[in-house]
PDB file of C-alpha atoms and ligand atoms in Angstrom:
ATOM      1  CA  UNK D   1      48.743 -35.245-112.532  1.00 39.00           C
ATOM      2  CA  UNK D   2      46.884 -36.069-115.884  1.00 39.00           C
ATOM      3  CA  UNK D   3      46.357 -39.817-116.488  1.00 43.00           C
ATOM      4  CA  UNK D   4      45.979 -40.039-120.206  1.00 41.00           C
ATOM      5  CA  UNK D   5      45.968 -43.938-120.179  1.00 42.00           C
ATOM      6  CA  UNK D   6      43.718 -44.378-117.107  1.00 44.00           C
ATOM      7  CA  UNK D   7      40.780 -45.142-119.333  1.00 44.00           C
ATOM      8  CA  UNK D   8      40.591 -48.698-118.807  1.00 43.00           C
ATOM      9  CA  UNK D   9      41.084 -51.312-116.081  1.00 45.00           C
ATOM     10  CA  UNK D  10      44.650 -49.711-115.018  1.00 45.00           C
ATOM     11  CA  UNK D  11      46.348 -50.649-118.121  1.00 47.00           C
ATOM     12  CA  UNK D  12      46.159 -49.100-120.849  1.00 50.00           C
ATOM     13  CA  UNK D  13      43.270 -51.502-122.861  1.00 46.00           C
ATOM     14  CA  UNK D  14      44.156 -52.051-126.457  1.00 48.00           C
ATOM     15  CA  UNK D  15      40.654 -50.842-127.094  1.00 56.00           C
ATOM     16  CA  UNK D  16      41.105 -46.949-125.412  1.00 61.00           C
ATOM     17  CA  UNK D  17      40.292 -45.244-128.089  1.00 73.00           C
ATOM     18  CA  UNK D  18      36.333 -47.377-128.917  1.00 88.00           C
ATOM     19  CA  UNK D  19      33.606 -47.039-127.038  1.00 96.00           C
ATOM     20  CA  UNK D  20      31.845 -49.870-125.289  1.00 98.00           C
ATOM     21  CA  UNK D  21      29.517 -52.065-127.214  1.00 97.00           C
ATOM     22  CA  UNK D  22      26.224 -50.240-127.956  1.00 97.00           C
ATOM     23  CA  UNK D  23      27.677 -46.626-126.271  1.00 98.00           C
ATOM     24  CA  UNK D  24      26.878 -43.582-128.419  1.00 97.00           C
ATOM     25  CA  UNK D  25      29.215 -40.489-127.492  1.00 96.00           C
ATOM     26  CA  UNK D  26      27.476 -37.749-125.794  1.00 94.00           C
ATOM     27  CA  UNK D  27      27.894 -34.273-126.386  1.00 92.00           C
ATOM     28  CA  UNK D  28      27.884 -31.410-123.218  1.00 93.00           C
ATOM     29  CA  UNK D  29      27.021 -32.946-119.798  1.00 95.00           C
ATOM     30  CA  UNK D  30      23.790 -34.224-118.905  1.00 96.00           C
ATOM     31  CA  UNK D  31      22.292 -34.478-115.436  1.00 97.00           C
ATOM     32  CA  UNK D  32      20.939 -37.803-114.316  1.00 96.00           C
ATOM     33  CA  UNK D  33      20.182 -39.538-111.177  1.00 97.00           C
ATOM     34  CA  UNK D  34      16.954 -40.551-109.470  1.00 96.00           C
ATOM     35  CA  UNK D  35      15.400 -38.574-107.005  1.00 96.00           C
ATOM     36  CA  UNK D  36      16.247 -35.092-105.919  1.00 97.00           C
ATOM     37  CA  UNK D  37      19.545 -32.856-105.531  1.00 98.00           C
ATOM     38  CA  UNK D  38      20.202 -32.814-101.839  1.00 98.00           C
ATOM     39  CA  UNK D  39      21.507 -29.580-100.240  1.00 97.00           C
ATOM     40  CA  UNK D  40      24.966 -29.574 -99.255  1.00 98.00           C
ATOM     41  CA  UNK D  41      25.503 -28.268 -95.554  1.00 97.00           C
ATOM     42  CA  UNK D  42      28.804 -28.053 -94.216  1.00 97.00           C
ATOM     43  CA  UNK D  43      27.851 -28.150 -90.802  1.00 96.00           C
ATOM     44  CA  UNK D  44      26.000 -31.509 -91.223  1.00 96.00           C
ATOM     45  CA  UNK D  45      28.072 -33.079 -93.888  1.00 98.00           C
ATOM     46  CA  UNK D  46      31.003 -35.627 -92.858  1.00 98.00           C
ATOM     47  CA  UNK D  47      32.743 -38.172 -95.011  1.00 98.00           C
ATOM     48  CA  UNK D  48      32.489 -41.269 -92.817  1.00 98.00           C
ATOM     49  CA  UNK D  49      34.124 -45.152 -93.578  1.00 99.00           C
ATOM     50  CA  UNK D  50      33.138 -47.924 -91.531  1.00 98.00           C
ATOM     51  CA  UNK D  51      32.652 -51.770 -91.557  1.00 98.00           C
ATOM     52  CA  UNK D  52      35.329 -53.912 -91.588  1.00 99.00           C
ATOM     53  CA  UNK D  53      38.303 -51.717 -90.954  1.00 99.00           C
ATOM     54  CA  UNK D  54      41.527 -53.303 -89.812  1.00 98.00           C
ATOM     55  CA  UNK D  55      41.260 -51.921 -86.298  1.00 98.00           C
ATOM     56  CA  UNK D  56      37.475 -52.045 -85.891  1.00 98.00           C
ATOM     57  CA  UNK D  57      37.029 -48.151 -85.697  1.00 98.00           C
ATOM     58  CA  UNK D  58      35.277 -45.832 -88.168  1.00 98.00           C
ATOM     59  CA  UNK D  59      37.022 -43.035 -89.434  1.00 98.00           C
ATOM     60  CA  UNK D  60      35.186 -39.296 -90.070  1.00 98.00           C
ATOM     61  CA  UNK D  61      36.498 -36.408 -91.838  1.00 98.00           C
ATOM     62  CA  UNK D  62      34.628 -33.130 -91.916  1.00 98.00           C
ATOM     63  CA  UNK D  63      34.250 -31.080 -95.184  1.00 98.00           C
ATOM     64  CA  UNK D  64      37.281 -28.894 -94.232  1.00 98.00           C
ATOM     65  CA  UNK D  65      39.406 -32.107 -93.213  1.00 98.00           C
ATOM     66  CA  UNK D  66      38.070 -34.190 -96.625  1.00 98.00           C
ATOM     67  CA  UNK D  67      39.343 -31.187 -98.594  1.00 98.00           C
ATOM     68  CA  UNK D  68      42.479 -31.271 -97.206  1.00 98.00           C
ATOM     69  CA  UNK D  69      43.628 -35.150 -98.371  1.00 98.00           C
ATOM     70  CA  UNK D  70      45.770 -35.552-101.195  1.00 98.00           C
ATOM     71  CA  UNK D  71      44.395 -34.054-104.496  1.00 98.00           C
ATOM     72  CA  UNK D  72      44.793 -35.758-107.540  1.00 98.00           C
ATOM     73  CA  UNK D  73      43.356 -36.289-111.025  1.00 98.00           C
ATOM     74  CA  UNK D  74      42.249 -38.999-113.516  1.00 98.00           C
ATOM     75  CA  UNK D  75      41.479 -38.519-117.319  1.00 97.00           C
ATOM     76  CA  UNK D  76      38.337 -41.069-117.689  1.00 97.00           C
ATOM     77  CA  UNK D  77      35.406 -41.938-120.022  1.00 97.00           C
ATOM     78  CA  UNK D  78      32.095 -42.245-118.248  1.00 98.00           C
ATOM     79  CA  UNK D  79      29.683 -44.428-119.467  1.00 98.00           C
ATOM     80  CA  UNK D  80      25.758 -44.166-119.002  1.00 98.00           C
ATOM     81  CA  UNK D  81      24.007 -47.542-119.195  1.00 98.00           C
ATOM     82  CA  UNK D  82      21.102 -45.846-120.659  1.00 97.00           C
ATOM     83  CA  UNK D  83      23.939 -45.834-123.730  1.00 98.00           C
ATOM     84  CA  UNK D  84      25.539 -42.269-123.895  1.00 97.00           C
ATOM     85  CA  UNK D  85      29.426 -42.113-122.888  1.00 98.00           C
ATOM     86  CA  UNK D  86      31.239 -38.814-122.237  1.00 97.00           C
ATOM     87  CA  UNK D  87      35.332 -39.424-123.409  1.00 95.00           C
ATOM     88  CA  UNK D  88      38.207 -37.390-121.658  1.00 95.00           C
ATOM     89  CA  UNK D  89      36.509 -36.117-119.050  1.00 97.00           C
ATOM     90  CA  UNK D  90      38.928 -35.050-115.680  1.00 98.00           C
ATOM     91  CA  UNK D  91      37.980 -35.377-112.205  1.00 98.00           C
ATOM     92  CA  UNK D  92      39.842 -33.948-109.295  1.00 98.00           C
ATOM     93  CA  UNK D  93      39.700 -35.500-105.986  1.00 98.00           C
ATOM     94  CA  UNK D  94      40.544 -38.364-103.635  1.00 98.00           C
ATOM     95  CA  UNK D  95      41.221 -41.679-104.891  1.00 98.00           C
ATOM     96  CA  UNK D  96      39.900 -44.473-103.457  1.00 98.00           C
ATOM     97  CA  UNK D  97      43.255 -46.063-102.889  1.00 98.00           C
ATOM     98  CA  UNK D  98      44.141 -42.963-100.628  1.00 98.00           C
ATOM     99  CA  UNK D  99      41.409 -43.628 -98.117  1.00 98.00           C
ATOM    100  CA  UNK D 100      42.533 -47.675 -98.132  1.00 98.00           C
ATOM    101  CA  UNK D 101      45.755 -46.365 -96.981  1.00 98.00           C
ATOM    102  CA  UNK D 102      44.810 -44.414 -94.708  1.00 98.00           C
ATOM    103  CA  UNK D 103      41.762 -46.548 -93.247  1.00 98.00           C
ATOM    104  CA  UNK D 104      43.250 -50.195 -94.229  1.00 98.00           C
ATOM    105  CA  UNK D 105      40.433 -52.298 -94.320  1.00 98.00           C
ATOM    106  CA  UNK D 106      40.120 -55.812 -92.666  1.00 98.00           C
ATOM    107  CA  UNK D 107      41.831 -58.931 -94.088  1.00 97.00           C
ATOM    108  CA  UNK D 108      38.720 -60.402 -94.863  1.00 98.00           C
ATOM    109  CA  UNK D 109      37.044 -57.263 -96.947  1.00 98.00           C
ATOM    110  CA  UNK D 110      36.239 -58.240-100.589  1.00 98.00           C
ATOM    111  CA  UNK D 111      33.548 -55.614-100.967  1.00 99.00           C
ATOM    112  CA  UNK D 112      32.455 -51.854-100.196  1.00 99.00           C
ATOM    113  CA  UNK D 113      29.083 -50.221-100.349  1.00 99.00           C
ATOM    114  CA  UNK D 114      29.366 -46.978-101.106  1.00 99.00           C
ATOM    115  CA  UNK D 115      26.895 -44.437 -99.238  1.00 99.00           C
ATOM    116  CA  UNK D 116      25.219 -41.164-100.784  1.00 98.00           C
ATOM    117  CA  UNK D 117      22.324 -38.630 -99.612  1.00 98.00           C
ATOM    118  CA  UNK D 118      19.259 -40.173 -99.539  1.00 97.00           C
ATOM    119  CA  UNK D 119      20.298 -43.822 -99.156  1.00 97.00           C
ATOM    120  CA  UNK D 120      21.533 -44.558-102.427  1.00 98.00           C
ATOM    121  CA  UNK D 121      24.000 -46.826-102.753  1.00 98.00           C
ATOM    122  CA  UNK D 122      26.390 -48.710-104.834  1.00 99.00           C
ATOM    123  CA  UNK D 123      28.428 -51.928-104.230  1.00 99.00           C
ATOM    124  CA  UNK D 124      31.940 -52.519-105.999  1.00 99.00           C
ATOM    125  CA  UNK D 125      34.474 -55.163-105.573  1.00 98.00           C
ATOM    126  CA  UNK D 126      37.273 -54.256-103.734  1.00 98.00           C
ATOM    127  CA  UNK D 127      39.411 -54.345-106.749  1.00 98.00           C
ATOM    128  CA  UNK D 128      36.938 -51.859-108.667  1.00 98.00           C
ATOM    129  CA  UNK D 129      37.275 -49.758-105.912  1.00 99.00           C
ATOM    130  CA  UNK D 130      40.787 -49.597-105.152  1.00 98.00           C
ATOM    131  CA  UNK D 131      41.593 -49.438-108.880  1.00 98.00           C
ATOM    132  CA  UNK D 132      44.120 -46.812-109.556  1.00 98.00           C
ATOM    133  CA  UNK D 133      41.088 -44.422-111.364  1.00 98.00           C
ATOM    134  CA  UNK D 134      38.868 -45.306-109.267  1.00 98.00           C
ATOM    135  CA  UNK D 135      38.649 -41.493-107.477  1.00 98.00           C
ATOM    136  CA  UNK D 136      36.017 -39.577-104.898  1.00 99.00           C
ATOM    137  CA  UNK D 137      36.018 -36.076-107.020  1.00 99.00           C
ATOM    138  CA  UNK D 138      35.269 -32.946-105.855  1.00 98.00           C
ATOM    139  CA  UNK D 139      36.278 -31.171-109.282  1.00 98.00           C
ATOM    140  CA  UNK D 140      35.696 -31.445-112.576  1.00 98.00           C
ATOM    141  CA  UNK D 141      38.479 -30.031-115.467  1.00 97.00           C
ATOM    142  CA  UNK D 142      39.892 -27.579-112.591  1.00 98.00           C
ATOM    143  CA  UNK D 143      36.185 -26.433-111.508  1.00 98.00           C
ATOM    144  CA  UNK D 144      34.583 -27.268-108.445  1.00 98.00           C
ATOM    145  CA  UNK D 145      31.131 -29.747-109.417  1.00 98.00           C
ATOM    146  CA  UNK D 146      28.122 -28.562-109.111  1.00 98.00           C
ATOM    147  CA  UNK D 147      25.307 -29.821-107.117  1.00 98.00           C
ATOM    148  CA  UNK D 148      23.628 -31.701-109.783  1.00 98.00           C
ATOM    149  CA  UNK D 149      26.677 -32.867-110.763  1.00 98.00           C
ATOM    150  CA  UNK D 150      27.615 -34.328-106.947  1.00 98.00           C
ATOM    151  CA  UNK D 151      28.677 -31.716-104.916  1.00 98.00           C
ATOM    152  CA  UNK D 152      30.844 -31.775-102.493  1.00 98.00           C
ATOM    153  CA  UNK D 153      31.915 -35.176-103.651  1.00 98.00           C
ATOM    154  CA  UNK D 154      31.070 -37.987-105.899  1.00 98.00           C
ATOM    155  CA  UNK D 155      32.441 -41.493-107.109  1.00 99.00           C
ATOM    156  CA  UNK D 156      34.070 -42.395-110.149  1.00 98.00           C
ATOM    157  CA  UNK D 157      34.584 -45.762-111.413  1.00 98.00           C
ATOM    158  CA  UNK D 158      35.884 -45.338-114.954  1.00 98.00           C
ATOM    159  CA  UNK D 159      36.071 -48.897-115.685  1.00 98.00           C
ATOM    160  CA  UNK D 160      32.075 -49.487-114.539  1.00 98.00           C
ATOM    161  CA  UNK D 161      29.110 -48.179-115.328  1.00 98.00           C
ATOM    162  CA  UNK D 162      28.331 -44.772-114.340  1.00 98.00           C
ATOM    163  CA  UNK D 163      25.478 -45.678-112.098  1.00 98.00           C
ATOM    164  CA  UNK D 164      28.462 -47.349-109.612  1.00 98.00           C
ATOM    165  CA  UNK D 165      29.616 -43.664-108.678  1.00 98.00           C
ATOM    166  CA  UNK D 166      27.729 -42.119-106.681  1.00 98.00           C
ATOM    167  CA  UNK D 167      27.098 -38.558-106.362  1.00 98.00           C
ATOM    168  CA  UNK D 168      26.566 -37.009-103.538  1.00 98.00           C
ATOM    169  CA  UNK D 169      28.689 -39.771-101.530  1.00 99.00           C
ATOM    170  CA  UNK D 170      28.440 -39.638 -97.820  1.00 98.00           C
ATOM    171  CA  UNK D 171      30.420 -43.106 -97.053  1.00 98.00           C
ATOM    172  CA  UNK D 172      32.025 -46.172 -97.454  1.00 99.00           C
ATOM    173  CA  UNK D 173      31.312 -49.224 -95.977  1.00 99.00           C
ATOM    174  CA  UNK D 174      33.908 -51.826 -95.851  1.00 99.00           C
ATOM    175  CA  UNK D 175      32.299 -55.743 -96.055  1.00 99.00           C
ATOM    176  CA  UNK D 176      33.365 -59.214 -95.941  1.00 98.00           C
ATOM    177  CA  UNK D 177      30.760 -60.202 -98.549  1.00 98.00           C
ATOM    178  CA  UNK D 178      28.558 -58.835-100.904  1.00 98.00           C
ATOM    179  CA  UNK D 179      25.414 -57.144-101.157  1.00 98.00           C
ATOM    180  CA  UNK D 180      23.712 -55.614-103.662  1.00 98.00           C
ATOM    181  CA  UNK D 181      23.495 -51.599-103.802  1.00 98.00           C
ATOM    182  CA  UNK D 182      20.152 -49.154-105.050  1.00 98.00           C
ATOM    183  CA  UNK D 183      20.171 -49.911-108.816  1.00 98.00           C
ATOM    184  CA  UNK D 184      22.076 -53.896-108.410  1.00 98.00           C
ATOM    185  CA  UNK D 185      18.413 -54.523-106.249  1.00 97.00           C
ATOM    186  CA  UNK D 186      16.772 -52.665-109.379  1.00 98.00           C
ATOM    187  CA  UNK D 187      17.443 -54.783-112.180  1.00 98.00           C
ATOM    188  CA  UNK D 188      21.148 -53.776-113.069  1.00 98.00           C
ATOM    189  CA  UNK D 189      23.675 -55.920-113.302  1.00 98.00           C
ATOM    190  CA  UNK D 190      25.605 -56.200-109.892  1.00 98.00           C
ATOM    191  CA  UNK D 191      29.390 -55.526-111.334  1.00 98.00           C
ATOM    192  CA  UNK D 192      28.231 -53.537-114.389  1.00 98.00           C
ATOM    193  CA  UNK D 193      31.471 -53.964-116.675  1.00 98.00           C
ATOM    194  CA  UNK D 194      30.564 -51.774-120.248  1.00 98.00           C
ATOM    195  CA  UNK D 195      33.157 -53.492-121.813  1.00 98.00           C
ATOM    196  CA  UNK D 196      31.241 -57.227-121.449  1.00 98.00           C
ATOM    197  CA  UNK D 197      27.871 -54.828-122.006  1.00 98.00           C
ATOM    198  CA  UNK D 198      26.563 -55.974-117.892  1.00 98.00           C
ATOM    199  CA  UNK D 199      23.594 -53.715-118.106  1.00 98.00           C
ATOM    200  CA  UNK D 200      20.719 -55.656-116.685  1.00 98.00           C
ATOM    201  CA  UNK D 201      20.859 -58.507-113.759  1.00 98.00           C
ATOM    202  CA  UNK D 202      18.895 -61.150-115.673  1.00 98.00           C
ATOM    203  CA  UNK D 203      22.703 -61.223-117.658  1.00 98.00           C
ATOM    204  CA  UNK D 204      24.648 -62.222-114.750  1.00 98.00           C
ATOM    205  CA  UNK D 205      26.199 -65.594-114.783  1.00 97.00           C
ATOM    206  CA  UNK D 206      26.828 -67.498-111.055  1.00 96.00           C
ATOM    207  CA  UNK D 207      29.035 -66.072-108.932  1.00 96.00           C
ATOM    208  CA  UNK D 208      28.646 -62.455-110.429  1.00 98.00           C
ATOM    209  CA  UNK D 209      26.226 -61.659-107.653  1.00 97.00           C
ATOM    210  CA  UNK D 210      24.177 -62.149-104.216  1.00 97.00           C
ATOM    211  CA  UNK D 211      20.818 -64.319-105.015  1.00 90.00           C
ATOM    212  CA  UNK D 212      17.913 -61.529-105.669  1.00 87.00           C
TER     213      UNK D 212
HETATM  214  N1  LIG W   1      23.351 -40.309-105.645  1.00 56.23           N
HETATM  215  C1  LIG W   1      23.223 -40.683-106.926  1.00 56.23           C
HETATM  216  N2  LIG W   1      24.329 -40.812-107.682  1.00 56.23           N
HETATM  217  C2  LIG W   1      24.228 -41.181-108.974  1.00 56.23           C
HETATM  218  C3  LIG W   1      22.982 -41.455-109.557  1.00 56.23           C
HETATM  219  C4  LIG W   1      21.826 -41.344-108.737  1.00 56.23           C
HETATM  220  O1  LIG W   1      20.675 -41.591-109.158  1.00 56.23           O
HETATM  221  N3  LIG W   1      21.992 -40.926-107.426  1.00 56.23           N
HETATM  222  N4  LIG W   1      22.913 -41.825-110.894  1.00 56.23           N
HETATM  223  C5  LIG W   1      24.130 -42.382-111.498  1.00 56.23           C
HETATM  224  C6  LIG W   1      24.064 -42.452-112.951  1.00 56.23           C
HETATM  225  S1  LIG W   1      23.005 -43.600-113.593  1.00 56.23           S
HETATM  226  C7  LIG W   1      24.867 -41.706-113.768  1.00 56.23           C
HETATM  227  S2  LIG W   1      24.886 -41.925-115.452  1.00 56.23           S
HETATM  228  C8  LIG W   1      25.743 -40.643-113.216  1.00 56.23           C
HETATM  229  C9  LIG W   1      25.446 -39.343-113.933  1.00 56.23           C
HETATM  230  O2  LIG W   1      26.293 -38.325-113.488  1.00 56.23           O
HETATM  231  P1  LIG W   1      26.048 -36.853-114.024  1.00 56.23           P
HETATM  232  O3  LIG W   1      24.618 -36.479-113.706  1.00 56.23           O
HETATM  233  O4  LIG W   1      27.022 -35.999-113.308  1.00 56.23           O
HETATM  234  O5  LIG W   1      26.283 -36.892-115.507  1.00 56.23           O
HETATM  235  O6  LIG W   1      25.542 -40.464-111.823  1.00 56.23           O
HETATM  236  C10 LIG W   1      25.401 -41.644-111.085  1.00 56.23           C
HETATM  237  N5  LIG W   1      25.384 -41.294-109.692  1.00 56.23           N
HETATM  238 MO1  LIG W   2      23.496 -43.707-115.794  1.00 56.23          MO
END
């Protein structure tokens, strides 16, 4: 199901059609991360959320079992902080709110970490996350993504920063406060909203974030 006015915070902003302040558009689809592109083995791999779930367990899905959940899509922009945005682009997968449903969290959650290969990590507000766009893909425009591009499955957060989905995402850890993820420790802002231009932490005003 296409989501032409999913671009924004759920509602469609009067804005949808601009870019964020100080966003060039971007041409093709560039690859960037830090560190290197983990191999995907299916053996090995399982989707896992834990934390503060409503009943105290974790929950685990294998590759074949995380393929299997409800499939939708999202038409979203993705924006770089290093200042490039991609418009229109459409990501198949999970969303977020699917896996709340289905692993409710505890009454006291207001934040999730979400896990990827190698330890990196990103922390969202549990409204970011369980924003209606807000979707764990596994395709892009109908194709599978490739590993560079965070195969078998990576985060989107339309409304954020692309540096809040990760690729390559492993898990989601439910918490009952926050704490910061690989690039909010690094210098970026911790909620990382284009539209207010949250790039760098030194920006954040009190109450946006843990103490660094
Ligand atoms: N695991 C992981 N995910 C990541 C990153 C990273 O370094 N590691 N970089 C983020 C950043 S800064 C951006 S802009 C997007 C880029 O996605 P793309 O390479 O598919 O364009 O991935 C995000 N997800
Ligand atoms: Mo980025």
């Amino acid at each position: 199901m296409g989501q032409p006015d999913s671009r924004g915070g759920g509602e469609r902003r009067p804005d949808a059609d601009r870019l964020p302040p100080g966003q060039r558009p971007q041409r093709g689809w560039p690859v960037t991360h830090y560190g290197p592109v983990p191999r995907f083995r299916p053996e090995r791999w399982e989707f896992r959320v834990f934390g503060a779930t409503a009943d105290g367990d974790k929950r685990c899905w294998t590759h074949e079992e995380f393929s299997a959940l409800p499939h939708e899509t999202v038409l979203a922009d993705l924006h770089c902080v290093t200042k490039f945005s991609m418009r229109d682009v459409e990501w198949g997968g999970v969303r977020a709110r699917t896996l709340l449903t289905l692993v409710p969290p505890a009454p006291g959650v207001t934040h999730v970490m979400v896990w990827a290969e190698y330890g990196y990590s990103a922390n969202l507000r549990i409204e970011d996350f369980a924003a209606g766009h807000t979707v764990f893909a596994t395709h892009r425009d109908g194709e599978l993504l490739t590993a560079e591009h965070g195969f078998p499955v990576r985060l989107a957060v339309p409304h954020l920063y692309a540096w809040k989905g990760p690729k390559w995402v492993r898990g989601v850890e439910y918490m009952t406060a926050d704490r910061r993820g690989f690039w909010e420790e690094r210098g970026y802002h911790n909620i990382g909203d284009p539209w207010r231009e949250q790039r760098y932490s030194y920006q954040e005003q009190p109450g946006e974030g843990p103490e660094l």
